Tab-separated table of C-alpha atoms and ligand atoms in Angstrom:
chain	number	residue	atom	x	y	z
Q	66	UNK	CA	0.000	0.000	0.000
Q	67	UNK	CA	1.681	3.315	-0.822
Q	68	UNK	CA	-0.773	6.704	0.501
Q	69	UNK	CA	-0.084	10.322	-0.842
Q	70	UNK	CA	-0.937	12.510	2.025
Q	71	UNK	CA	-1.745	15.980	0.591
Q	72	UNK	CA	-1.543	19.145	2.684
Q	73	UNK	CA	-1.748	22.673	2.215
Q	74	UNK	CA	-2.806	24.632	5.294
Q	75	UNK	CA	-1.759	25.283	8.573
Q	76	UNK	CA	-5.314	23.171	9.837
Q	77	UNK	CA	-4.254	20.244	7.338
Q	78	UNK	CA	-0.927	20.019	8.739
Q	79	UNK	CA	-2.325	20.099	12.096
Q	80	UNK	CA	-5.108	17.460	11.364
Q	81	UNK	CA	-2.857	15.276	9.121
Q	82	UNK	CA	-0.576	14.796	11.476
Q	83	UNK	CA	-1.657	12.162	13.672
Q	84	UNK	CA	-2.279	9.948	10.749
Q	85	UNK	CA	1.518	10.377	9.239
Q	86	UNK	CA	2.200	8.953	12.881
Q	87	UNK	CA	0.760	5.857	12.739
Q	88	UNK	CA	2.399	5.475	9.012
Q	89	UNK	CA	5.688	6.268	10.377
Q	90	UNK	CA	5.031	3.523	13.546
Q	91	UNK	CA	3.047	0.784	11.157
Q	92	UNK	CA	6.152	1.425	8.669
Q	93	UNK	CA	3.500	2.299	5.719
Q	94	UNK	CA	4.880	3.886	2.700
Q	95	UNK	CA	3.800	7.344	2.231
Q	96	UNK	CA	4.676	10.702	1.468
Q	97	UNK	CA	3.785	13.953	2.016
Q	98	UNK	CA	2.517	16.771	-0.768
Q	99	UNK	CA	2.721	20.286	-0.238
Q	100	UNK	CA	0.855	22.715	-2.248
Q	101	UNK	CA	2.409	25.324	-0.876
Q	102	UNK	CA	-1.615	27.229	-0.322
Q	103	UNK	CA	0.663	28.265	3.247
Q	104	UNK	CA	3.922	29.314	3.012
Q	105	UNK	CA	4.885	31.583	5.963
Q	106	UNK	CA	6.782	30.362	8.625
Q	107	UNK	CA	4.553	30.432	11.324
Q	108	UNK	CA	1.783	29.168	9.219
Q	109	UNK	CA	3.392	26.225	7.723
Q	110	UNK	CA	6.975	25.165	8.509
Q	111	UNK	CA	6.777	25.544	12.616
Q	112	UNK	CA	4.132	23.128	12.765
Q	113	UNK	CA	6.283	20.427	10.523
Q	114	UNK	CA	8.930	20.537	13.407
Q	115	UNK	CA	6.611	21.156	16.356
Q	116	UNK	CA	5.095	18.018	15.823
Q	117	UNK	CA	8.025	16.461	14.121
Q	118	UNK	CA	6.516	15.708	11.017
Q	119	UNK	CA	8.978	13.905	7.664
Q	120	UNK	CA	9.651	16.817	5.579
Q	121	UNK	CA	7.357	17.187	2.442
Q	122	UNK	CA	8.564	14.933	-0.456
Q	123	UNK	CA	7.203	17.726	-2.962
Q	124	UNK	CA	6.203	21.141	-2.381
Q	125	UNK	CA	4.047	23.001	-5.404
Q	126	UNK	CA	4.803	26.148	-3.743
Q	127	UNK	CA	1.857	27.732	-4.696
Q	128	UNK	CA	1.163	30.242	-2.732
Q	129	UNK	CA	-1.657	32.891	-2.783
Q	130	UNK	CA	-3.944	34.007	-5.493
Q	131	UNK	CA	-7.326	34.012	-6.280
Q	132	UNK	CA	-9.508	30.773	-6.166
Q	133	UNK	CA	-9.718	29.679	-9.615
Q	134	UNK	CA	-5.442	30.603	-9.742
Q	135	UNK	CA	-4.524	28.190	-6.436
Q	136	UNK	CA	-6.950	25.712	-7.108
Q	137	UNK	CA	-5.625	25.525	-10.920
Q	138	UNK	CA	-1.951	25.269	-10.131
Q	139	UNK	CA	-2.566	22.498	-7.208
Q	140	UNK	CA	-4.679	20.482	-9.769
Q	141	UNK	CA	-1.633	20.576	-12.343
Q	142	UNK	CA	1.080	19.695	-9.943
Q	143	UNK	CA	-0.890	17.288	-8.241
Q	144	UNK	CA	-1.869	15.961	-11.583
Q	145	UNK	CA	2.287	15.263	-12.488
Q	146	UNK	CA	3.300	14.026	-8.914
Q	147	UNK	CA	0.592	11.454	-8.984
Q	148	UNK	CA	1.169	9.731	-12.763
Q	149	UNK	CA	4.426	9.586	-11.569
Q	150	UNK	CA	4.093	8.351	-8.057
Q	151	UNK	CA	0.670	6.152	-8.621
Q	152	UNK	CA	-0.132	5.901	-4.652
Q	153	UNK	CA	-2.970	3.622	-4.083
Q	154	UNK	CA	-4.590	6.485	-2.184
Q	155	UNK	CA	-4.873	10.051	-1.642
Q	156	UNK	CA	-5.310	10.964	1.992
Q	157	UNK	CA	-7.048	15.118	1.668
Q	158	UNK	CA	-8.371	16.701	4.757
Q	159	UNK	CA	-10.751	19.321	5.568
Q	160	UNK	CA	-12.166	22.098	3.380
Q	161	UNK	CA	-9.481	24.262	1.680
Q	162	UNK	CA	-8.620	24.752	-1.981
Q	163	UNK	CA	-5.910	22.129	-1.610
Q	164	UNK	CA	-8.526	19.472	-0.742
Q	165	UNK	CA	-10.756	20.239	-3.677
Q	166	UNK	CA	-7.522	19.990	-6.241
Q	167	UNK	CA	-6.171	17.091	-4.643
Q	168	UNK	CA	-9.259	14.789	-4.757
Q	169	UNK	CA	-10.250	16.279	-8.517
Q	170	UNK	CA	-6.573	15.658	-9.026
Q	171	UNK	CA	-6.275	12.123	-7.996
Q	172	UNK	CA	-10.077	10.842	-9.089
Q	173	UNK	CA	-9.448	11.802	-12.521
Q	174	UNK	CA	-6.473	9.303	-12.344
Q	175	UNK	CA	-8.596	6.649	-11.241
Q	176	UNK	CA	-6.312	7.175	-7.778
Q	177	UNK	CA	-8.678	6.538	-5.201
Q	178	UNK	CA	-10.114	9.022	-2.683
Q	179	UNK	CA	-9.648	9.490	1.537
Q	180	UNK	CA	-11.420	12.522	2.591
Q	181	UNK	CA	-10.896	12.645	6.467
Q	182	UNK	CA	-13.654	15.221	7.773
Q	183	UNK	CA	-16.017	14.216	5.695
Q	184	UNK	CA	-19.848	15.261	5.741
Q	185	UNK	CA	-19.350	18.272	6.945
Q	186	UNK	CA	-22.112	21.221	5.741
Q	187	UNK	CA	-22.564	24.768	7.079
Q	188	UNK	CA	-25.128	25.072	4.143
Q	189	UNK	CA	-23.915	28.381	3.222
Q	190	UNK	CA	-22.805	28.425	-0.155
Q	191	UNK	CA	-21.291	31.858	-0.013
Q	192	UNK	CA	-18.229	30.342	1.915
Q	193	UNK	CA	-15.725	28.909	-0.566
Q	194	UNK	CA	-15.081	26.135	1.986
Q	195	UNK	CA	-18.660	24.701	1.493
Q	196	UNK	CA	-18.118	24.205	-2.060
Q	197	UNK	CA	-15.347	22.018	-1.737
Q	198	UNK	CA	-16.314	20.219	0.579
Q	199	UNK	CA	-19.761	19.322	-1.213
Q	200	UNK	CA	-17.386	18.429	-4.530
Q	201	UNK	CA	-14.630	16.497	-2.451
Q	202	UNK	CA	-17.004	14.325	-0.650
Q	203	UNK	CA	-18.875	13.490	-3.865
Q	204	UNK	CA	-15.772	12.170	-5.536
Q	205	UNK	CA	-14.100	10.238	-3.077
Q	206	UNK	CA	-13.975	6.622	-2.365
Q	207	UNK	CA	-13.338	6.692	1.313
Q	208	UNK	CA	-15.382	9.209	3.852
Q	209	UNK	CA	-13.765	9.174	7.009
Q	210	UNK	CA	-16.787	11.029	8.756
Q	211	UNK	CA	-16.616	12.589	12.299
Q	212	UNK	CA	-19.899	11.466	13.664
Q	213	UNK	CA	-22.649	9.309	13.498
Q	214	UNK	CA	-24.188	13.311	12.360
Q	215	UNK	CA	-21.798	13.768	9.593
Q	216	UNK	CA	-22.503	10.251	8.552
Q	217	UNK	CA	-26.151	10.772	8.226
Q	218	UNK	CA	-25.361	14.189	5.918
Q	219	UNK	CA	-23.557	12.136	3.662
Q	220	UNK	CA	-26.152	8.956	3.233
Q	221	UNK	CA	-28.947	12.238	2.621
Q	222	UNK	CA	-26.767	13.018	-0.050
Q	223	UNK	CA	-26.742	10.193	-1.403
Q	224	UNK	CA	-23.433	8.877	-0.898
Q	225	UNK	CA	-23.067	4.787	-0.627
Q	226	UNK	CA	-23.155	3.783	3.096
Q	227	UNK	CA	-20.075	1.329	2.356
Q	228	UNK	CA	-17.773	4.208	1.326
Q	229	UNK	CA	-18.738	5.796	4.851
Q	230	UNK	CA	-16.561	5.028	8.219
Q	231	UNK	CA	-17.167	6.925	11.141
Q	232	UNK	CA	-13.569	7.586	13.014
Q	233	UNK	CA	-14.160	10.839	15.251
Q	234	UNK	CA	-11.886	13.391	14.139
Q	235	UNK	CA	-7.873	13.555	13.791
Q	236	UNK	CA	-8.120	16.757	15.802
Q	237	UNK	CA	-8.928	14.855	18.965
Q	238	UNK	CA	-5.555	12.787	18.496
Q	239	UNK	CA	-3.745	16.072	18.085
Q	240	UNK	CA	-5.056	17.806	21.399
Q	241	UNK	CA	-4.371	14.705	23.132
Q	242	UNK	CA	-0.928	13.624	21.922
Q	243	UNK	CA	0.222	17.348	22.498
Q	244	UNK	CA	-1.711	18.903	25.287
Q	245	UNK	CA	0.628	17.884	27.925
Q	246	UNK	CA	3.864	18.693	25.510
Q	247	UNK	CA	2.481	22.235	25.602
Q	248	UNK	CA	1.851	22.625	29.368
Q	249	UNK	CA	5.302	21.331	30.247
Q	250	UNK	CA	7.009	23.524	27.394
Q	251	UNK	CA	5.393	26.688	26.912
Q	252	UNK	CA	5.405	29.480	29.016
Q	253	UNK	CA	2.991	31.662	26.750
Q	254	UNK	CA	0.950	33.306	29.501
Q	255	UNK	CA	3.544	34.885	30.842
Q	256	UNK	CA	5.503	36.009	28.059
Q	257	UNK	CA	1.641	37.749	27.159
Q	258	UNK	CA	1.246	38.966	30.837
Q	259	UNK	CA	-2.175	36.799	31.127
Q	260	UNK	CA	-3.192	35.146	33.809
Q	261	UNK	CA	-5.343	31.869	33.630
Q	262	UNK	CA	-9.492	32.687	33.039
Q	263	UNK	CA	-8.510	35.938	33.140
Q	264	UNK	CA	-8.395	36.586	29.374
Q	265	UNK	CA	-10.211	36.423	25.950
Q	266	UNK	CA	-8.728	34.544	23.064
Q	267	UNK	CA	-9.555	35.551	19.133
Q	268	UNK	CA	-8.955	34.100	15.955
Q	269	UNK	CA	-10.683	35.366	12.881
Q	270	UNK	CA	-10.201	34.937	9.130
Q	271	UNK	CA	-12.778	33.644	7.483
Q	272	UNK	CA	-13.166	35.349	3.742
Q	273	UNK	CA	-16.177	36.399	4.454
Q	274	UNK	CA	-15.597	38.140	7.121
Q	275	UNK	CA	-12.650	39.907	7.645
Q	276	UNK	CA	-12.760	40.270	3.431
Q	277	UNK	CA	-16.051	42.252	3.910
Q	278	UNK	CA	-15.393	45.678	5.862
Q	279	UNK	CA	-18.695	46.074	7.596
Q	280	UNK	CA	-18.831	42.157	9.018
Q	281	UNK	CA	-14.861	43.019	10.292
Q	282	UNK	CA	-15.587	46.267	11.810
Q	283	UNK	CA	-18.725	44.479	13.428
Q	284	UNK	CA	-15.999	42.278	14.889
Q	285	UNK	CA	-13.612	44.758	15.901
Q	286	UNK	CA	-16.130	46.736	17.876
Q	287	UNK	CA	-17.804	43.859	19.760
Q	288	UNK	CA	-14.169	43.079	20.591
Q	289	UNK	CA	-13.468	46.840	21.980
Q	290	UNK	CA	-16.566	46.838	23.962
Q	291	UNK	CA	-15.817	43.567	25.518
Q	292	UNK	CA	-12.834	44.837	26.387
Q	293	UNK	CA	-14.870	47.584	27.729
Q	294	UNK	CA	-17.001	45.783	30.009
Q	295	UNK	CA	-15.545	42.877	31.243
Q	296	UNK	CA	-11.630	44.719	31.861
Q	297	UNK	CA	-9.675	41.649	30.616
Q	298	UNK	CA	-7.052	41.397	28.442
Q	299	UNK	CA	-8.228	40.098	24.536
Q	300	UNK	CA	-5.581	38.319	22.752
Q	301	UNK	CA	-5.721	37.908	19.117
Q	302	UNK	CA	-3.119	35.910	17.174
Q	303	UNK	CA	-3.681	37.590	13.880
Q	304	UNK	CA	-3.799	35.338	10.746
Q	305	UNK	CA	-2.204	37.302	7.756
Q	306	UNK	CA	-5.293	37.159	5.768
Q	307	UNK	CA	-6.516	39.370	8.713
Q	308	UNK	CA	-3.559	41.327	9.021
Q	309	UNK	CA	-3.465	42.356	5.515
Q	310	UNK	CA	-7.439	42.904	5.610
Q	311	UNK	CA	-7.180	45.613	8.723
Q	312	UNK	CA	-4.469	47.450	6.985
Q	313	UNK	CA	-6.423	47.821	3.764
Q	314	UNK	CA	-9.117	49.137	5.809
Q	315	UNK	CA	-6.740	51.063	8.038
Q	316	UNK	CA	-8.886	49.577	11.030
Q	317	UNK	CA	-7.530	50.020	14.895
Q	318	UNK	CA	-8.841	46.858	17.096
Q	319	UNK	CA	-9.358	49.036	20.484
Q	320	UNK	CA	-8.651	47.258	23.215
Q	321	UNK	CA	-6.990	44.012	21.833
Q	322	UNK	CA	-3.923	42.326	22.071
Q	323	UNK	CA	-2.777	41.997	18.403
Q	324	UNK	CA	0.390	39.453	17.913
Q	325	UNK	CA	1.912	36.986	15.845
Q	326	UNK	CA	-0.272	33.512	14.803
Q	327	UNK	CA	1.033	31.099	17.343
Q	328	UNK	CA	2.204	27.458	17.228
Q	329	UNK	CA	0.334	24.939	17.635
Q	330	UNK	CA	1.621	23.672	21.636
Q	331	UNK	CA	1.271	27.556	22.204
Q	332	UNK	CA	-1.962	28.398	21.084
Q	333	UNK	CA	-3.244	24.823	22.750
Q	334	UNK	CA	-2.151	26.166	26.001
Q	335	UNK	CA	-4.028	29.821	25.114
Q	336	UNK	CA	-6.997	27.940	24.588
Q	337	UNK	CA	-6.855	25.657	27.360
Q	338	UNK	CA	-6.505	28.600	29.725
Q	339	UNK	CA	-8.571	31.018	28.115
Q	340	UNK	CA	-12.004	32.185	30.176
Q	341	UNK	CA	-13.556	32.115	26.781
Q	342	UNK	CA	-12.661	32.238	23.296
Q	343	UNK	CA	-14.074	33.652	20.182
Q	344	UNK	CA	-13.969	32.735	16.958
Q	345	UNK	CA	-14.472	31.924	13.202
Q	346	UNK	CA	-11.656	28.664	12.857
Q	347	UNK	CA	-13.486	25.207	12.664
Q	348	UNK	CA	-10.972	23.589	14.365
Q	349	UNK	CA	-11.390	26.557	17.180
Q	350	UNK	CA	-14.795	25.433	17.626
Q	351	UNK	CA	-13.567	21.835	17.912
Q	352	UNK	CA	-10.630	22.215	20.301
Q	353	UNK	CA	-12.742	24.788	22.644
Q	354	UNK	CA	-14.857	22.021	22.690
Q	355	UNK	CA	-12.748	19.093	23.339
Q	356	UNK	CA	-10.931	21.124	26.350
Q	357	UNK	CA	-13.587	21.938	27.772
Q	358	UNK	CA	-13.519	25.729	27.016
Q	359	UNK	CA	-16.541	27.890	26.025
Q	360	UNK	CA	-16.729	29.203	22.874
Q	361	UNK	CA	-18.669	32.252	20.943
Q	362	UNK	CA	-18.758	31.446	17.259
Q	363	UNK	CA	-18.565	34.686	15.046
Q	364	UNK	CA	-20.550	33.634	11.968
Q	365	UNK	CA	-23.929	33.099	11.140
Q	366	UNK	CA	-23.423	29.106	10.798
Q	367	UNK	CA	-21.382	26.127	11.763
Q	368	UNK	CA	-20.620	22.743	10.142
Q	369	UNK	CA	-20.107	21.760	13.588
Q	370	UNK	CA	-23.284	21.782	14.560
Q	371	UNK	CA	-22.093	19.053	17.248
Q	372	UNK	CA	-20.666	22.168	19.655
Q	373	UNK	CA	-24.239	23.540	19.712
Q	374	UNK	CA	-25.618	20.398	20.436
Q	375	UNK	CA	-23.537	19.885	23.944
Q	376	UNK	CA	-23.544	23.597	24.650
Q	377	UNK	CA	-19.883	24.175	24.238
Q	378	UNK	CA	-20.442	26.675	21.566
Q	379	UNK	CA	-22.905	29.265	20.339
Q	380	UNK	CA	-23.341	31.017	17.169
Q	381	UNK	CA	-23.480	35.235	17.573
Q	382	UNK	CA	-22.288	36.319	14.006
Q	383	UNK	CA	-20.585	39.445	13.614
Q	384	UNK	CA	-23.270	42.244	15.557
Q	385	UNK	CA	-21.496	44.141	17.830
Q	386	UNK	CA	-24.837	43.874	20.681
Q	387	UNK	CA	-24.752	40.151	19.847
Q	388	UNK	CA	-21.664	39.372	20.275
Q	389	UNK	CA	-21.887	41.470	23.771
Q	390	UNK	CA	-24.781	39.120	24.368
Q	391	UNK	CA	-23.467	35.920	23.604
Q	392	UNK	CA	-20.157	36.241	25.644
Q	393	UNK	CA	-22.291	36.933	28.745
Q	394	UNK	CA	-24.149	34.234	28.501
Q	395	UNK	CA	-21.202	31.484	27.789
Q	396	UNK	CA	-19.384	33.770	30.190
Q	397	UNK	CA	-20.167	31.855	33.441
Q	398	UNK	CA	-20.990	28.490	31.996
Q	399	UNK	CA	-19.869	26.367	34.102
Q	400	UNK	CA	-21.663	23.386	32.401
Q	401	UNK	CA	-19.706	20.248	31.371
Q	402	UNK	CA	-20.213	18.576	28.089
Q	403	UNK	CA	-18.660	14.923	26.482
Q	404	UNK	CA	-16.759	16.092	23.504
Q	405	UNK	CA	-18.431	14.458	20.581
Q	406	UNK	CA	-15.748	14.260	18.386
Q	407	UNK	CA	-14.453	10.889	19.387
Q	408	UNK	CA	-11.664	9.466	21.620
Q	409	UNK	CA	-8.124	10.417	20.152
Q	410	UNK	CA	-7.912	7.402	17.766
Q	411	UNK	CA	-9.219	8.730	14.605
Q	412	UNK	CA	-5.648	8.295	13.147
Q	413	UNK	CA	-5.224	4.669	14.508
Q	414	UNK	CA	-9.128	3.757	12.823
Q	415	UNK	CA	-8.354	5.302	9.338
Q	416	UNK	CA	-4.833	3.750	8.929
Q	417	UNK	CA	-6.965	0.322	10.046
Q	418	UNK	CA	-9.556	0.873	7.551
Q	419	UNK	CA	-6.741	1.730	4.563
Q	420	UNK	CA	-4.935	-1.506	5.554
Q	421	UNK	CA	-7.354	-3.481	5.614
Q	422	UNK	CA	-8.447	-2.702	1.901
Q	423	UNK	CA	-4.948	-2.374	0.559
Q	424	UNK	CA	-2.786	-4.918	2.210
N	89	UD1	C1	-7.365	28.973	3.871
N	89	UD1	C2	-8.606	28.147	3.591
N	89	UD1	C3	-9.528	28.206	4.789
N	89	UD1	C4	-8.811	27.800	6.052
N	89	UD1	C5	-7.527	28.590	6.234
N	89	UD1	C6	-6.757	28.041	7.390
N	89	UD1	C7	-9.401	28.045	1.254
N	89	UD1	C8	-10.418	28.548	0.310
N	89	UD1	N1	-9.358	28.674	2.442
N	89	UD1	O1	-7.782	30.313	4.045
N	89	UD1	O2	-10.617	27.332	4.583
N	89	UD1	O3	-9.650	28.030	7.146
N	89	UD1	O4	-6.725	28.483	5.037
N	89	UD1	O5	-5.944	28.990	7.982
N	89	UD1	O6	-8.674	27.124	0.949
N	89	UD1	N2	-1.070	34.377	3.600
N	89	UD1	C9	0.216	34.626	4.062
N	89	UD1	N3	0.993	33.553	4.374
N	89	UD1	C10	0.577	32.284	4.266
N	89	UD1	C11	-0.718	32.044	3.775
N	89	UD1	C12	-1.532	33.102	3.452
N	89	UD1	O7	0.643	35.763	4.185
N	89	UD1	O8	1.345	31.359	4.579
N	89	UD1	C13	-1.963	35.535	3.288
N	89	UD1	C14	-1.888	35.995	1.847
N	89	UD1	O9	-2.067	37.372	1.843
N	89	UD1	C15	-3.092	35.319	1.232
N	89	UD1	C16	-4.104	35.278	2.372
N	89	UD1	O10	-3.320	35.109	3.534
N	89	UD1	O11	-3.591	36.024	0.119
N	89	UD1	C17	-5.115	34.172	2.251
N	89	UD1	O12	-4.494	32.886	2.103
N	89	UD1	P1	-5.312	31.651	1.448
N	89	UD1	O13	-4.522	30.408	1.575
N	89	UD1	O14	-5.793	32.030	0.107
N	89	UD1	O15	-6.578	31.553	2.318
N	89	UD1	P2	-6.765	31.507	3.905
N	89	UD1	O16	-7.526	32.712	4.328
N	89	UD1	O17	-5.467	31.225	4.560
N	90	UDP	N1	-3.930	27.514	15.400
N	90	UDP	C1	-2.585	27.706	15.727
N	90	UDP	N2	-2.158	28.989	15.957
N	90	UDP	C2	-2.984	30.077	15.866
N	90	UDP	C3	-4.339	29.857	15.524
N	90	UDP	C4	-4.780	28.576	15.291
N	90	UDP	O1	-1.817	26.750	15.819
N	90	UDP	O2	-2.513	31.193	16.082
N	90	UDP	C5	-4.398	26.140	15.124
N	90	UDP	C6	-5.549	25.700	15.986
N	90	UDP	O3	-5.080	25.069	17.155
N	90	UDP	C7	-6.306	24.749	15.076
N	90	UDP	C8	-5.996	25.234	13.689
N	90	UDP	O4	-4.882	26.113	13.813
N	90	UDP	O5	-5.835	23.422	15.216
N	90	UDP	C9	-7.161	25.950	13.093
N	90	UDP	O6	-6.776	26.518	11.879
N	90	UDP	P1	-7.498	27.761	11.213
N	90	UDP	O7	-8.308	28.469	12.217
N	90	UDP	O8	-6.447	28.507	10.492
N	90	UDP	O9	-8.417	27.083	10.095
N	90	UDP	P2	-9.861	26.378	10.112
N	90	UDP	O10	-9.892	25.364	11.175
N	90	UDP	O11	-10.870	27.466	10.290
N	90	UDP	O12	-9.941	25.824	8.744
C-alpha cells in the first residue's frame, strides 16, 4: 500500500498529522505533498517541526492568489506528482482549496479518494469552503466522517453507506498527543502577561468576514466593547489574511492584544486557559470544545453543529450587541459537556480501515 498525504494549510498540517504517525510507527509507505496554499513560517513550517513531522517529499509552492489561480496550479502539480508516483490512495483533509484539487486531481487518475472530515455542511454556499467540501465528498472513495451526524449528511446526499466510516476526528488525536507537551514547554501566559481565566482569546479569518469591511468592523467593535465591560485582556493571534485585511481598511482593534499567529503547543495552552474564546476557525470550535472551554462562534453558521448540540459553543455572528450578548451568557458556563468528536484514535481507525483494503 503506498498513501499520498496531501496538505496545504496550517489546519491540514495540524489534522494530518496524527495519521503520518501511525504510518511512520506501522512502517506504511507514504509521502507527504505540499501545495504550498501556506507558506509563511509560522503558518506552515513551525508546525512540521513542532510536531516532528517527515519533511514534504514535494512542495508546489503555490502560494496565494485568487480561487480559480490556487486551485488551478494544485490540480496541475498534483496531476504530475501522482502519474508519476501512482499511490494507491490520496489521503485530503478538511475544506481548503488544496482538498478540492487534490481529490479532482487524484479521481481523474482513477487514484482513489480518503477525505478525512467528511460530511461536513454549514449550508452556506457563499463560503468557498462549502463548495469544496460538497465536490470532495462526492468524488471520493473513502469518507472518514466525524460522527454518526456527519454520517447521516452524507447517506442524505446520497453517498453509498459502504464508502462511509465513522472515526471521530484527527483533531482529537492532536489535542491529546500534544496537550501535555504544551503545558510542560510553553510558558505563553507569561511572556503575554495573562493570567489563567482571566483573558479572551480571538482568531478570525474567514473570507467572508474579515474580506467584507462592515462584518470586520462588526468584529472589531464587539471586541473593543468587551474589552470595555468585562476589563480583561483580549488576545488575538492575527492570521495574515486578517492582518493584511485591517491594513487595507486602516482599522484600529481598540482594546486588543494583536500578535503573531502562534504554534500549535502555544496556542493549545491559550486555549486551554482562556475564560472564553471567540472565533471563526473550525478547528477553534472543535478544540474549545474538546478542552472543555466555552466558545462564541462569530458567523452566522457552523458545520459543527455538534458544539451547539452539547452547549460548548454558540453562534453570535458578527453584531457588535450580539456578540456582547453571547459572551455573557457562555461567560459563566460552568456546564460540562462529552466532547463528541471521538476518543483520540481517529488516526489509529483510518490507517486500520486503509490496511485493511490495501494490504
Ligand atoms: C485557507 C482556507 C480556509 C482555512 C484557512 C486556514 C481556502 C479557500 N481557504 O484560508 O478554509 O480556514 O486556510 O488557515 O482554501 N497568507 C500569508 N501567508 C501564508 C498564507 C496566506 O501571508 O502562509 C496571506 C496571503 O495574503 C493570502 C491570504 O493570507 O492572500 C489568504 O491565504 P489563502 O490560503 O488564500 O486563504 P486563507 O484565508 O489562509
Ligand atoms: N492555530 C494555531 N495557531 C494560531 C491559531 C490557530 O496553531 O494562532 C491552530 C488551531 O489550534 C487549530 C488550527 O490552527 O488546530 C485551526 O486553523 P485555522 O483556524 O487557520 O483554520 P480552520 O480550522 O478554520 O480551517
Amino acid at each position: 500500500m503506498k498513501i499520498a498525504v496531501v496538505v496545504g494549510t496550517r489546519p491540514e498540517i495540524i489534522k494530518m498529522s496524527p495519521i503520518i504517525r501511525e504510518c511512520e510507527k506501522r512502517g506504511v509507505d507514504f509521502f507527504i505533498l505540499h501545495t504550498g496554499q501556506h507558506y509563511s513560517y509560522n503558518m506552515d513550517q513551525v508546525f512540521f517541526e513542532q510536531l516532528e513531522l517527515p519533511e514534504s517529499r514535494y512542495n508546489l509552492d503555490v502560494g496565494s492568489g485568487t480561487h480559480g489561480e490556487q486551485t488551478g496550479k494544485i490540480l496541475m502539480g498534483i496531476e504530475k506528482v501522482l502519474t508519476e508516483e501512482r499511490p494507491d490512495v490520496v489521503l485530503v483533509e478538511g475544506d481548503t482549496n488544496t482538498v478540492v484539487a487534490g481529490a479532482l486531481a487524484a479521481s481523474k487518475l482513477h487514484i482513489k479518494v480518503g477525505h478525512v472530515e467528511a460530511g461536513l455542511r454549514s449550508y452556506d454556499r457563499s463560503m468557498p469552503e462549502e463548495i469544496n467540501r460538497v465536490v470532495a465528498d462526492h468524488i471520493s472513495d473513502f469518507l472518514f466522517a466525524p460522527t454518526e451526524k456527519s454520517k447521516q449528511i452524507l447517506l442524505d446526499e446520497g453517498v453509498e453507506s459502504e464508502k462511509i466510516f465513522i472515526t471521530g476526528n484527527t483533531i482529537v488525536d492532536s489535542v491529546y498527543q500534544n496537550l501535555d507537551l504544551a503545558d510542560k514547554k510553553m510558558n505563553l501566559l507569561d511572556e503575554l502577561g495573562l493570567e489563567s481565566k482571566s483573558y479572551f482569546l480571538v482568531t478570525a479569518h474567514r473570507q467572508e468576514n474579515v474580506d467584507d469591511k462592515e462584518r470586520f468592523q462588526g468584529i472589531l467593535q464587539g471586541l473593543s466593547r468587551l474589552h470595555e465591560i468585562y476589563g480583561l485582556p483580549i488576545v488575538y493571534p492575527i492570521h495574515p489574511r486578517a492582518r493584511k485585511m485591517m491594513e487595507r481598511f486602516g482599522f484600529d482593534a481598540d482594546g486588543v492584544k494583536l500578535v503573531e499567529p502562534a504554534d500549535f503547543l502555544g496556542f493549545l495552552q491559550l486555549e486551554r486557559n482562556a475564560r472564553l474564546v471567540l472565533t471563526d476557525s473550525g478547528g477553534v470550535q472543535e478544540e474549545t470544545c474538546i478542552l472543555g472551554r466555552p466558545c462564541v462562534t462569530l458567523r452566522d453558521s457552523t458545520e459543527r453543529p455538534e458544539t451547539l448540540d452539547v452547549g460548548s459553543n454558540v453562534l453570535a455572528g458578527v453584531n457588535p450587541k450580539k456578540i456582547i450578548e453571547c459572551v455573557s451568557m457562555m461567560f459563566d458556563n460552568n456546564k460540562k459537556w462529552d466532547n463528541p468528536f471521538g476518543d483520540g484514535t481517529a488516526g489509529k481507525k483510518i490507517v486500520n480501515i486503509l490496511e485493511k483494503e490495501f494490504l
